[in-house]
DNA sequence: CCGTAATTCAGTATGATTTATTTATGAAGA
DNA sequence: TCTTCATAAATAAATCATACTGAATTACGG
């Protein structure tokens, strides 16, 4: 058996996209900087095709714009595709990580309650039951102190609600929520025991959706997100005594 | 003076991205179809580099995935970047236009009220005043029956609120709102005279933001979006007697 | 059944050529 | 002298064509 999780050496253009994307997101490559393709070739020791493909991708993300006779120009943040998964990751990896986290939390705060509301209006009986059972298992895992299982079910629950909204644009944000939840766990910003209220709220969301009570579903989901942010902020402030960062 | 709005012949790779993107969004190229680079070369009469750059871009949008020895495979909708401006346009141009419009309206319904709420908490005095004055001009244009001016100001108003939210991910969605508003106007789905209530609601949003009344701002903006959808649906149903589509 | 070779694509490299755009140039006109 | 405008030169991206590398799959032979 070969090692199951060894990335089989990513393609060169992928690496270059990564490098440039990170540098632009970080600000190392400032807006309005001009890059020339042939210098990128030499700096990164790759061929023109690789450079072209990479820059082309970054152009479509709004991070570059290539103009004849000028070069390819680094674009300001306003034109980036802030919803592109890669851009999100780059921003999370940059020094503006906290700003990005806040933006993502606010986005989540806008989307998830609305998704819950729509789910309550649209979810099939089956989907409703699935959500209720998911919430029950989540509740059990929370009370049983099984952190890994709790995280897994939490992610699955929120993905299920988003999916039940019937709006593909909402469904797609399950990746977002996933990143936020795992991010919180990885950085030790999660309380050892999930708050009882939070557990109950998940159950409330599920049963409201099952019963078609749109406004209750919306309200409960709003509380979940609010609590999430509050908890994170609280534990964050404990961890970070004045004078720290990163 | 040369004609000001003549596109200077788009680059070949751009055209190819467009063609393939449209075909995939439409479903002409179904998920799991396999494309080969050299056949694309011949079919579109372009060189290898053009094909590679185009497919690379579509890969980064999640619409293609290229695998060695296999070819490049068309991906299902779930993996597309539904927030990419190009993808949004392609979906709006496809036969699923109505579904996409609904999804976008629901997204807007989630984002804008939350943006108004945050704007109320964060907007500077100056930004608040600007909003109020913008709303006043909007109100005047609405009452004066100046449709073009009304549309222009409406777009500007919503963009300003999104910007005032302080969340760049929200700000970026001003393009979305713009497309929805202009789309409505272009398709004759706009009442000749904007409803008085709608005009008043815009004023309400602005003054709530100026005063820092987050919940009022949220509520008023919610009503605006609700009304927008209702109006569109109403006029839509009048235009489309039973048995029509397109 | 397993290991090896052949096959088949995408990935990379490189040289030559075309095209759009800016900048420089210069001639005609005020 | 200074403008104006057309024209030419320069530059870097865009395109084309070809060759070569490498990974994954299939076919083959033991």
Coordinates of C-alpha atoms (C1' of nucleotides) in Angstrom, one line a residue:
Chain A
X1 CA 0.0 0.0 0.0
X2 CA 1.4 3.3 -1.0
X3 CA 1.0 6.3 1.2
X4 CA -2.6 7.3 0.7
X5 CA -2.3 11.0 1.0
X6 CA 0.8 12.0 -0.9
X7 CA 0.1 14.7 -3.4
X8 CA 1.5 13.3 -6.7
X9 CA 3.5 16.5 -7.4
X10 CA 1.2 19.3 -8.6
X11 CA 1.6 20.6 -12.1
X12 CA 3.9 23.6 -12.6
X13 CA 1.2 26.0 -13.6
X14 CA -0.7 25.1 -10.5
X15 CA 2.3 26.0 -8.4
X16 CA 2.8 29.2 -10.2
X17 CA -0.8 30.2 -9.8
X18 CA -0.5 29.5 -6.1
X19 CA 2.7 31.5 -5.7
X20 CA 1.4 34.5 -7.6
X21 CA -2.0 34.3 -6.0
X22 CA -0.5 34.2 -2.5
X23 CA 1.8 37.1 -3.3
X24 CA -1.0 39.3 -4.6
X25 CA -3.3 38.4 -1.8
X26 CA -0.6 39.2 0.7
X27 CA 0.3 42.4 -0.9
X28 CA 3.8 41.5 -1.8
X29 CA 2.8 42.2 -5.3
X30 CA 1.1 45.5 -5.0
X31 CA -1.8 46.7 -7.1
X32 CA -0.6 48.3 -10.4
X33 CA 2.7 46.5 -10.3
X34 CA 3.6 45.4 -13.8
X35 CA 4.8 41.9 -14.5
X36 CA 6.4 40.8 -17.8
X37 CA 5.8 37.3 -19.0
X38 CA 9.4 36.7 -19.9
X39 CA 10.7 37.8 -16.6
X40 CA 8.3 35.5 -14.8
X41 CA 9.7 32.8 -17.0
X42 CA 13.2 33.3 -15.7
X43 CA 12.3 34.1 -12.1
X44 CA 10.4 30.9 -11.7
X45 CA 12.4 28.8 -14.1
X46 CA 9.4 27.7 -16.1
X47 CA 8.4 27.9 -19.7
X48 CA 6.2 30.4 -21.4
X49 CA 3.3 28.1 -21.6
X50 CA 3.3 27.6 -17.9
X51 CA 3.5 31.4 -17.3
X52 CA 0.8 32.1 -19.7
X53 CA -1.6 29.5 -18.3
X54 CA -1.0 30.7 -14.8
X55 CA -1.4 34.4 -15.6
X56 CA -4.5 33.6 -17.7
X57 CA -6.1 32.0 -14.7
X58 CA -5.3 34.9 -12.4
X59 CA -6.7 37.2 -15.0
X60 CA -10.0 35.4 -14.9
X61 CA -9.9 35.7 -11.1
X62 CA -9.6 39.5 -11.5
X63 CA -6.2 39.6 -9.8
X64 CA -4.2 40.4 -13.0
X65 CA -5.0 42.1 -16.2
X66 CA -2.7 41.7 -19.2
X67 CA -2.4 44.5 -21.7
X68 CA -0.4 44.5 -24.9
X69 CA 2.8 46.5 -24.9
X70 CA 2.5 47.1 -21.2
X71 CA 2.7 43.8 -19.4
X72 CA 0.3 42.1 -17.0
X73 CA -0.8 44.4 -14.3
X74 CA -1.7 43.4 -10.7
X75 CA -5.2 44.5 -10.0
X76 CA -6.6 46.0 -6.7
X77 CA -8.7 43.9 -4.4
X78 CA -12.0 45.4 -5.6
X79 CA -11.7 43.5 -8.8
X80 CA -10.8 40.1 -7.3
X81 CA -13.3 37.2 -7.3
X82 CA -13.6 37.2 -3.5
X83 CA -15.9 34.2 -3.7
X84 CA -13.4 32.0 -5.6
X85 CA -12.3 29.2 -3.2
X86 CA -8.7 29.8 -4.1
X87 CA -8.9 33.5 -3.4
X88 CA -10.6 32.8 -0.1
X89 CA -7.8 30.5 0.9
X90 CA -5.1 32.9 -0.1
X91 CA -6.7 35.7 1.9
X92 CA -7.0 33.4 4.9
X93 CA -3.4 32.6 4.5
X94 CA -2.4 36.2 4.3
X95 CA -1.7 38.7 7.1
X96 CA -5.3 39.9 6.6
X97 CA -6.6 36.6 7.9
X98 CA -8.6 38.2 10.7
X99 CA -10.4 40.6 8.4
X100 CA -11.2 37.8 6.0
X101 CA -12.5 35.6 8.8
X102 CA -14.8 38.4 9.9
X103 CA -16.0 39.0 6.3
X104 CA -16.7 35.3 6.0
X105 CA -18.6 35.1 9.3
X106 CA -20.7 38.0 8.2
X107 CA -21.4 36.4 4.9
X108 CA -22.4 33.2 6.7
X109 CA -24.6 35.3 9.0
X110 CA -26.4 36.6 6.0
X111 CA -26.8 33.3 4.1
X112 CA -27.4 30.6 6.6
X113 CA -30.5 32.1 8.2
X114 CA -32.0 32.8 4.8
X115 CA -31.1 29.3 3.7
X116 CA -32.9 27.9 6.8
X117 CA -35.9 29.9 6.0
X118 CA -36.1 28.7 2.4
X119 CA -35.4 25.1 3.5
X120 CA -38.4 25.3 5.8
X121 CA -40.5 26.3 2.9
X122 CA -39.2 23.8 0.5
X123 CA -37.7 20.8 2.2
X124 CA -39.4 17.5 1.4
X125 CA -40.6 15.4 4.3
X126 CA -37.7 13.1 3.8
X127 CA -35.1 15.9 3.8
X128 CA -36.8 17.3 6.9
X129 CA -36.5 13.9 8.7
X130 CA -32.9 13.5 7.7
X131 CA -32.2 16.9 9.2
X132 CA -33.9 16.0 12.4
X133 CA -32.0 12.8 12.7
X134 CA -28.8 14.6 11.9
X135 CA -29.5 17.1 14.6
X136 CA -30.2 14.4 17.0
X137 CA -26.9 12.7 16.4
X138 CA -25.2 16.0 16.6
X139 CA -26.8 16.6 20.0
X140 CA -25.7 13.2 21.2
X141 CA -22.1 13.7 20.0
X142 CA -22.1 17.1 21.7
X143 CA -23.3 15.6 25.0
X144 CA -21.1 12.6 24.7
X145 CA -18.0 14.8 24.4
X146 CA -17.0 13.3 21.1
X147 CA -15.3 16.3 19.5
X148 CA -14.3 14.8 16.2
X149 CA -17.6 13.3 15.6
X150 CA -19.3 16.5 16.7
X151 CA -17.3 18.5 14.2
X152 CA -18.0 16.1 11.4
X153 CA -21.7 16.1 12.1
X154 CA -21.8 19.9 12.5
X155 CA -20.3 20.3 9.1
X156 CA -22.7 17.8 7.6
X157 CA -25.7 19.5 9.3
X158 CA -25.0 22.9 7.9
X159 CA -24.3 21.5 4.5
X160 CA -27.6 19.7 4.6
X161 CA -29.5 22.9 5.5
X162 CA -27.8 24.8 2.7
X163 CA -28.7 22.1 0.3
X164 CA -32.3 21.9 1.5
X165 CA -32.6 25.6 0.7
X166 CA -32.9 24.5 -2.9
X167 CA -30.6 27.4 -4.0
X168 CA -27.4 26.1 -5.6
X169 CA -25.6 29.3 -4.8
X170 CA -26.4 28.7 -1.1
X171 CA -25.5 25.0 -1.3
X172 CA -22.1 25.9 -2.6
X173 CA -21.2 27.9 0.4
X174 CA -21.1 24.7 2.5
X175 CA -17.3 24.8 1.7
X176 CA -17.2 28.1 3.4
X177 CA -18.9 27.0 6.5
X178 CA -16.7 23.9 6.5
X179 CA -13.6 26.0 6.5
X180 CA -14.9 28.2 9.3
X181 CA -15.8 25.3 11.5
X182 CA -12.7 23.3 10.9
X183 CA -10.7 26.5 11.2
X184 CA -12.1 27.2 14.6
X185 CA -11.4 23.6 15.7
X186 CA -7.9 23.7 14.5
X187 CA -7.0 26.9 16.2
X188 CA -8.4 25.8 19.5
X189 CA -11.2 28.3 19.4
X190 CA -13.8 25.8 20.2
X191 CA -15.1 25.2 23.7
X192 CA -14.4 21.8 25.0
X193 CA -18.1 21.1 25.5
X194 CA -20.3 22.7 23.0
X195 CA -22.8 25.0 24.7
X196 CA -26.0 23.4 25.5
X197 CA -27.9 26.2 23.9
X198 CA -26.0 25.7 20.7
X199 CA -26.9 22.1 20.6
X200 CA -30.5 22.8 21.3
X201 CA -30.6 25.5 18.6
X202 CA -29.4 22.9 16.0
X203 CA -32.3 20.7 17.0
X204 CA -34.6 23.7 16.8
X205 CA -33.5 24.5 13.3
X206 CA -34.1 21.0 12.2
X207 CA -37.5 20.7 13.7
X208 CA -38.6 24.1 12.4
X209 CA -37.5 23.1 8.9
X210 CA -39.4 19.8 9.2
X211 CA -42.5 21.6 10.3
X212 CA -42.2 24.2 7.7
X213 CA -41.9 27.0 10.2
X214 CA -39.7 29.4 8.2
X215 CA -39.4 32.2 10.6
X216 CA -38.5 29.9 13.6
X217 CA -35.9 28.2 11.4
X218 CA -34.5 31.6 10.4
X219 CA -34.4 32.8 14.0
X220 CA -32.7 29.7 15.4
X221 CA -30.1 29.7 12.7
X222 CA -29.4 33.4 13.3
X223 CA -28.7 32.6 16.9
X224 CA -26.4 29.8 16.0
X225 CA -24.3 32.0 13.9
X226 CA -24.3 34.8 16.4
X227 CA -23.2 32.4 19.1
X228 CA -20.5 31.0 16.9
X229 CA -19.0 34.5 16.5
X230 CA -19.4 35.4 20.1
X231 CA -17.7 32.2 21.3
X232 CA -14.9 32.6 18.9
X233 CA -14.4 36.2 19.9
X234 CA -14.5 35.2 23.6
X235 CA -11.9 32.4 23.4
X236 CA -9.8 34.5 21.0
X237 CA -9.6 37.3 23.5
X238 CA -8.6 34.9 26.3
X239 CA -5.8 33.3 24.1
X240 CA -4.5 36.7 23.0
X241 CA -3.4 38.7 25.9
X242 CA -2.6 42.3 24.9
X243 CA 0.4 42.6 22.7
X244 CA 0.1 39.3 20.8
X245 CA -0.8 38.6 17.3
X246 CA -0.7 36.0 14.5
Chain B
X1 CA -13.0 60.3 -33.3
X2 CA -13.3 56.5 -33.6
X3 CA -16.4 54.8 -32.5
X4 CA -16.2 54.7 -28.7
X5 CA -17.8 51.4 -28.0
X6 CA -16.4 49.0 -30.6
X7 CA -14.9 46.0 -29.0
X8 CA -11.4 45.8 -30.5
X9 CA -11.7 42.1 -31.4
X10 CA -11.4 39.9 -28.3
X11 CA -8.5 37.6 -28.0
X12 CA -9.0 34.0 -29.2
X13 CA -8.7 32.4 -25.9
X14 CA -11.4 34.7 -24.5
X15 CA -13.7 33.7 -27.3
X16 CA -13.0 30.0 -26.7
X17 CA -13.6 30.3 -23.0
X18 CA -16.9 32.0 -23.8
X19 CA -17.9 29.4 -26.3
X20 CA -17.1 26.5 -24.0
X21 CA -18.5 28.2 -20.9
X22 CA -21.8 28.9 -22.6
X23 CA -22.0 25.4 -24.0
X24 CA -21.3 23.9 -20.6
X25 CA -23.7 26.2 -18.8
X26 CA -26.4 25.5 -21.3
X27 CA -25.9 21.7 -21.0
X28 CA -24.9 21.3 -24.6
X29 CA -21.7 19.9 -23.2
X30 CA -23.0 17.5 -20.6
X31 CA -21.3 16.6 -17.4
X32 CA -18.8 13.8 -17.8
X33 CA -18.3 14.5 -21.5
X34 CA -14.7 14.1 -22.4
X35 CA -13.0 16.7 -24.5
X36 CA -9.5 16.2 -26.1
X37 CA -7.3 19.1 -26.5
X38 CA -6.2 18.3 -30.0
X39 CA -9.7 17.9 -31.2
X40 CA -10.7 21.3 -29.7
X41 CA -7.7 22.7 -31.7
X42 CA -9.2 21.5 -34.9
X43 CA -12.8 22.2 -34.2
X44 CA -12.1 25.8 -33.3
X45 CA -9.2 26.3 -35.7
X46 CA -6.9 27.6 -33.0
X47 CA -3.5 26.7 -31.8
X48 CA -2.6 24.5 -28.9
X49 CA -1.7 27.4 -26.6
X50 CA -5.1 29.0 -27.0
X51 CA -6.9 25.7 -26.2
X52 CA -4.8 25.1 -23.2
X53 CA -5.2 28.6 -21.8
X54 CA -9.0 28.4 -22.3
X55 CA -9.4 25.0 -20.7
X56 CA -7.1 26.0 -17.8
X57 CA -9.4 29.0 -17.1
X58 CA -12.5 26.8 -17.2
X59 CA -10.7 24.3 -14.9
X60 CA -10.2 27.0 -12.3
X61 CA -13.9 27.8 -12.6
X62 CA -14.7 24.2 -11.8
X63 CA -16.3 23.6 -15.1
X64 CA -13.6 21.3 -16.5
X65 CA -11.1 18.9 -15.0
X66 CA -8.3 17.6 -17.1
X67 CA -6.9 14.2 -16.4
X68 CA -3.8 12.7 -18.0
X69 CA -4.4 10.0 -20.5
X70 CA -8.2 10.6 -20.3
X71 CA -8.8 14.1 -21.6
X72 CA -10.5 17.1 -20.0
X73 CA -13.8 16.2 -18.4
X74 CA -16.9 18.4 -18.2
X75 CA -17.8 18.8 -14.5
X76 CA -21.3 18.9 -13.0
X77 CA -22.9 22.1 -11.8
X78 CA -22.1 21.4 -8.2
X79 CA -18.4 22.1 -8.7
X80 CA -18.8 25.3 -10.7
X81 CA -17.9 28.6 -9.2
X82 CA -21.4 29.9 -9.2
X83 CA -20.2 33.3 -7.9
X84 CA -17.9 33.9 -10.8
X85 CA -19.3 36.8 -12.9
X86 CA -18.7 35.0 -16.1
X87 CA -20.5 31.9 -14.8
X88 CA -23.4 34.0 -13.6
X89 CA -23.7 35.6 -17.1
X90 CA -23.5 32.2 -18.8
X91 CA -26.3 30.9 -16.6
X92 CA -28.4 33.9 -17.2
X93 CA -27.9 33.4 -20.9
X94 CA -28.8 29.8 -20.8
X95 CA -32.2 28.2 -20.8
X96 CA -32.1 28.0 -17.0
X97 CA -32.3 31.8 -16.9
X98 CA -35.3 31.9 -14.7
X99 CA -33.9 29.5 -12.1
X100 CA -30.7 31.6 -12.1
X101 CA -32.7 34.8 -11.6
X102 CA -34.5 33.3 -8.7
X103 CA -31.3 32.1 -7.1
X104 CA -29.8 35.6 -7.5
X105 CA -32.8 37.2 -6.0
X106 CA -32.7 35.0 -3.0
X107 CA -29.0 35.7 -2.6
X108 CA -29.7 39.3 -2.8
X109 CA -32.5 38.9 -0.3
X110 CA -30.0 37.4 2.1
X111 CA -27.1 39.8 1.6
X112 CA -28.6 43.3 1.2
X113 CA -30.6 43.4 4.5
X114 CA -27.5 42.2 6.4
X115 CA -25.4 44.7 4.6
X116 CA -27.9 47.5 5.6
X117 CA -27.7 46.3 9.2
X118 CA -23.9 46.4 9.2
X119 CA -23.9 49.7 7.4
X120 CA -26.0 51.2 10.1
X121 CA -23.5 50.0 12.7
X122 CA -20.4 51.2 10.8
X123 CA -21.2 54.0 8.3
X124 CA -19.4 57.2 9.0
X125 CA -21.4 60.4 9.4
X126 CA -20.3 61.4 5.9
X127 CA -21.3 58.1 4.3
X128 CA -24.6 58.3 6.1
X129 CA -25.3 61.7 4.8
X130 CA -24.3 60.7 1.3
X131 CA -26.8 57.9 1.4
X132 CA -29.5 60.1 2.6
X133 CA -28.9 62.6 -0.2
X134 CA -28.7 59.7 -2.7
X135 CA -32.0 58.4 -1.5
X136 CA -33.5 61.9 -1.8
X137 CA -32.4 62.2 -5.4
X138 CA -33.7 58.7 -6.0
X139 CA -37.0 59.7 -4.5
X140 CA -37.2 62.8 -6.7
X141 CA -36.3 60.9 -9.8
X142 CA -39.0 58.3 -9.0
X143 CA -41.7 61.0 -8.5
X144 CA -40.5 62.9 -11.5
X145 CA -40.9 59.9 -13.7
X146 CA -37.3 60.0 -14.9
X147 CA -36.8 56.3 -15.6
X148 CA -33.2 56.3 -16.7
X149 CA -32.1 58.6 -13.9
X150 CA -34.1 56.5 -11.5
X151 CA -32.4 53.3 -12.6
X152 CA -29.0 54.9 -12.4
X153 CA -29.5 56.2 -8.9
X154 CA -31.1 53.0 -7.8
X155 CA -28.0 51.1 -8.8
X156 CA -25.8 53.6 -7.2
X157 CA -27.8 53.6 -4.0
X158 CA -27.6 49.8 -3.5
X159 CA -23.9 49.8 -4.3
X160 CA -23.4 52.5 -1.7
X161 CA -25.2 50.5 1.0
X162 CA -23.2 47.4 0.2
X163 CA -20.0 49.5 0.3
X164 CA -21.0 51.0 3.6
X165 CA -21.3 47.6 5.1
X166 CA -17.6 47.6 5.2
X167 CA -17.5 44.0 4.0
X168 CA -15.7 43.6 0.7
X169 CA -17.5 40.4 -0.1
X170 CA -20.8 42.3 0.2
X171 CA -19.5 45.3 -1.7
X172 CA -18.6 43.1 -4.6
X173 CA -22.1 42.0 -5.0
X174 CA -23.1 45.4 -6.3
X175 CA -22.5 43.9 -9.8
X176 CA -25.1 41.4 -9.1
X177 CA -27.7 43.9 -8.0
X178 CA -26.8 46.0 -11.0
X179 CA -27.5 43.1 -13.3
X180 CA -30.8 42.4 -11.6
X181 CA -32.0 46.0 -11.7
X182 CA -30.9 46.6 -15.3
X183 CA -32.2 43.2 -16.3
X184 CA -35.6 44.0 -14.9
X185 CA -35.6 47.3 -16.8
X186 CA -34.5 45.9 -20.0
X187 CA -37.1 43.2 -20.0
X188 CA -39.9 45.6 -19.2
X189 CA -40.5 44.1 -15.9
X190 CA -40.4 47.5 -14.2
X191 CA -43.6 49.5 -13.3
X192 CA -43.7 52.7 -15.1
X193 CA -43.9 54.6 -11.9
X194 CA -42.0 53.1 -9.1
X195 CA -44.3 52.3 -6.2
X196 CA -44.5 55.0 -3.6
X197 CA -43.8 52.6 -0.9
X198 CA -40.6 51.4 -2.6
X199 CA -39.4 55.0 -2.8
X200 CA -40.2 55.6 0.8
X201 CA -38.4 52.5 1.8
X202 CA -35.2 53.6 0.2
X203 CA -35.4 56.8 2.1
X204 CA -36.1 54.8 5.3
X205 CA -33.0 52.6 4.7
X206 CA -30.8 55.7 4.3
X207 CA -32.0 57.5 7.3
X208 CA -31.9 54.3 9.5
X209 CA -28.3 53.8 8.4
X210 CA -27.5 57.5 9.1
X211 CA -29.0 57.2 12.6
X212 CA -27.3 53.9 13.3
X213 CA -30.6 52.0 13.6
X214 CA -29.5 48.6 12.5
X215 CA -32.7 46.7 12.8
X216 CA -34.8 49.3 11.0
X217 CA -32.3 49.4 8.2
X218 CA -32.4 45.6 8.0
X219 CA -36.2 45.6 8.0
X220 CA -36.6 48.3 5.4
X221 CA -34.1 46.7 3.1
X222 CA -35.8 43.4 3.5
X223 CA -39.0 44.9 2.3
X224 CA -37.3 46.5 -0.7
X225 CA -36.1 43.2 -1.9
X226 CA -39.4 41.4 -1.2
X227 CA -41.2 44.1 -3.1
X228 CA -38.8 43.8 -6.0
X229 CA -39.4 40.1 -6.3
X230 CA -43.2 40.6 -5.9
X231 CA -43.4 43.3 -8.6
X232 CA -41.3 41.3 -11.0
X233 CA -43.4 38.2 -10.5
X234 CA -46.6 40.2 -10.9
X235 CA -45.6 41.8 -14.2
X236 CA -44.1 38.6 -15.3
X237 CA -47.3 36.7 -14.9
X238 CA -49.2 39.4 -16.8
X239 CA -46.8 39.3 -19.7
X240 CA -46.7 35.5 -19.9
X241 CA -50.2 34.1 -20.4
X242 CA -50.4 30.4 -19.6
X243 CA -48.6 28.3 -22.2
X244 CA -45.7 30.6 -22.9
X245 CA -42.1 30.4 -22.0
X246 CA -38.7 31.6 -23.1
Chain C
dC1 C1' -2.2 -13.1 -10.7
dC2 C1' 1.4 -10.0 -11.0
dG3 C1' 5.0 -7.2 -13.2
dT4 C1' 6.4 -5.0 -17.4
dA5 C1' 5.9 -2.8 -21.8
dA6 C1' 3.2 -0.1 -25.0
dT7 C1' -0.1 3.5 -25.5
dT8 C1' -2.3 7.8 -25.0
dC9 C1' -3.2 11.7 -23.5
dA10 C1' -2.0 16.1 -20.9
dG11 C1' 2.0 18.9 -19.5
dT12 C1' 6.2 21.4 -20.6
dA13 C1' 9.7 23.6 -23.4
dT14 C1' 11.1 26.6 -27.2
dG15 C1' 11.5 29.1 -31.5
dA16 C1' 9.2 31.8 -34.9
dT17 C1' 5.5 35.0 -36.2
dT18 C1' 1.6 38.2 -35.7
dT19 C1' -0.9 41.9 -33.7
dA20 C1' -2.3 45.7 -30.7
dT21 C1' -0.7 49.7 -28.4
dT22 C1' 2.3 53.1 -27.0
dT23 C1' 5.9 56.3 -28.0
dA24 C1' 8.7 58.6 -31.1
dT25 C1' 9.2 61.1 -35.4
dG26 C1' 8.4 64.4 -38.7
dA27 C1' 5.9 67.0 -41.9
dA28 C1' 2.1 70.2 -42.7
dG29 C1' -0.7 73.9 -41.0
dA30 C1' -2.0 77.6 -37.4
Chain D
dT1 C1' 7.0 78.6 -32.4
dC2 C1' 3.6 75.7 -31.3
dT3 C1' 0.0 72.7 -32.5
dT4 C1' -2.0 68.9 -35.1
dC5 C1' -2.1 64.9 -37.3
dA6 C1' -0.4 61.1 -39.9
dT7 C1' 3.2 57.8 -40.0
dA8 C1' 6.9 54.9 -38.4
dA9 C1' 9.4 52.4 -34.8
dA10 C1' 9.4 49.8 -30.6
dT11 C1' 7.6 46.7 -27.3
dA12 C1' 5.4 43.0 -25.1
dA13 C1' 1.5 40.1 -25.3
dA14 C1' -1.0 36.8 -28.4
dT15 C1' -0.7 33.1 -31.6
dC16 C1' 1.2 29.3 -34.1
dA17 C1' 3.8 25.1 -34.8
dT18 C1' 6.7 21.4 -33.2
dA19 C1' 9.2 18.7 -30.3
dC20 C1' 9.7 16.4 -26.1
dT21 C1' 8.5 14.7 -21.2
dG22 C1' 5.7 12.3 -18.0
dA23 C1' 1.8 10.2 -15.7
dA24 C1' -1.9 7.0 -15.9
dT25 C1' -4.1 3.3 -18.2
dT26 C1' -4.4 -0.6 -20.9
dA27 C1' -2.4 -4.6 -23.0
dC28 C1' 0.7 -8.2 -22.9
dG29 C1' 3.6 -12.0 -21.3
dG30 C1' 5.1 -14.8 -17.9

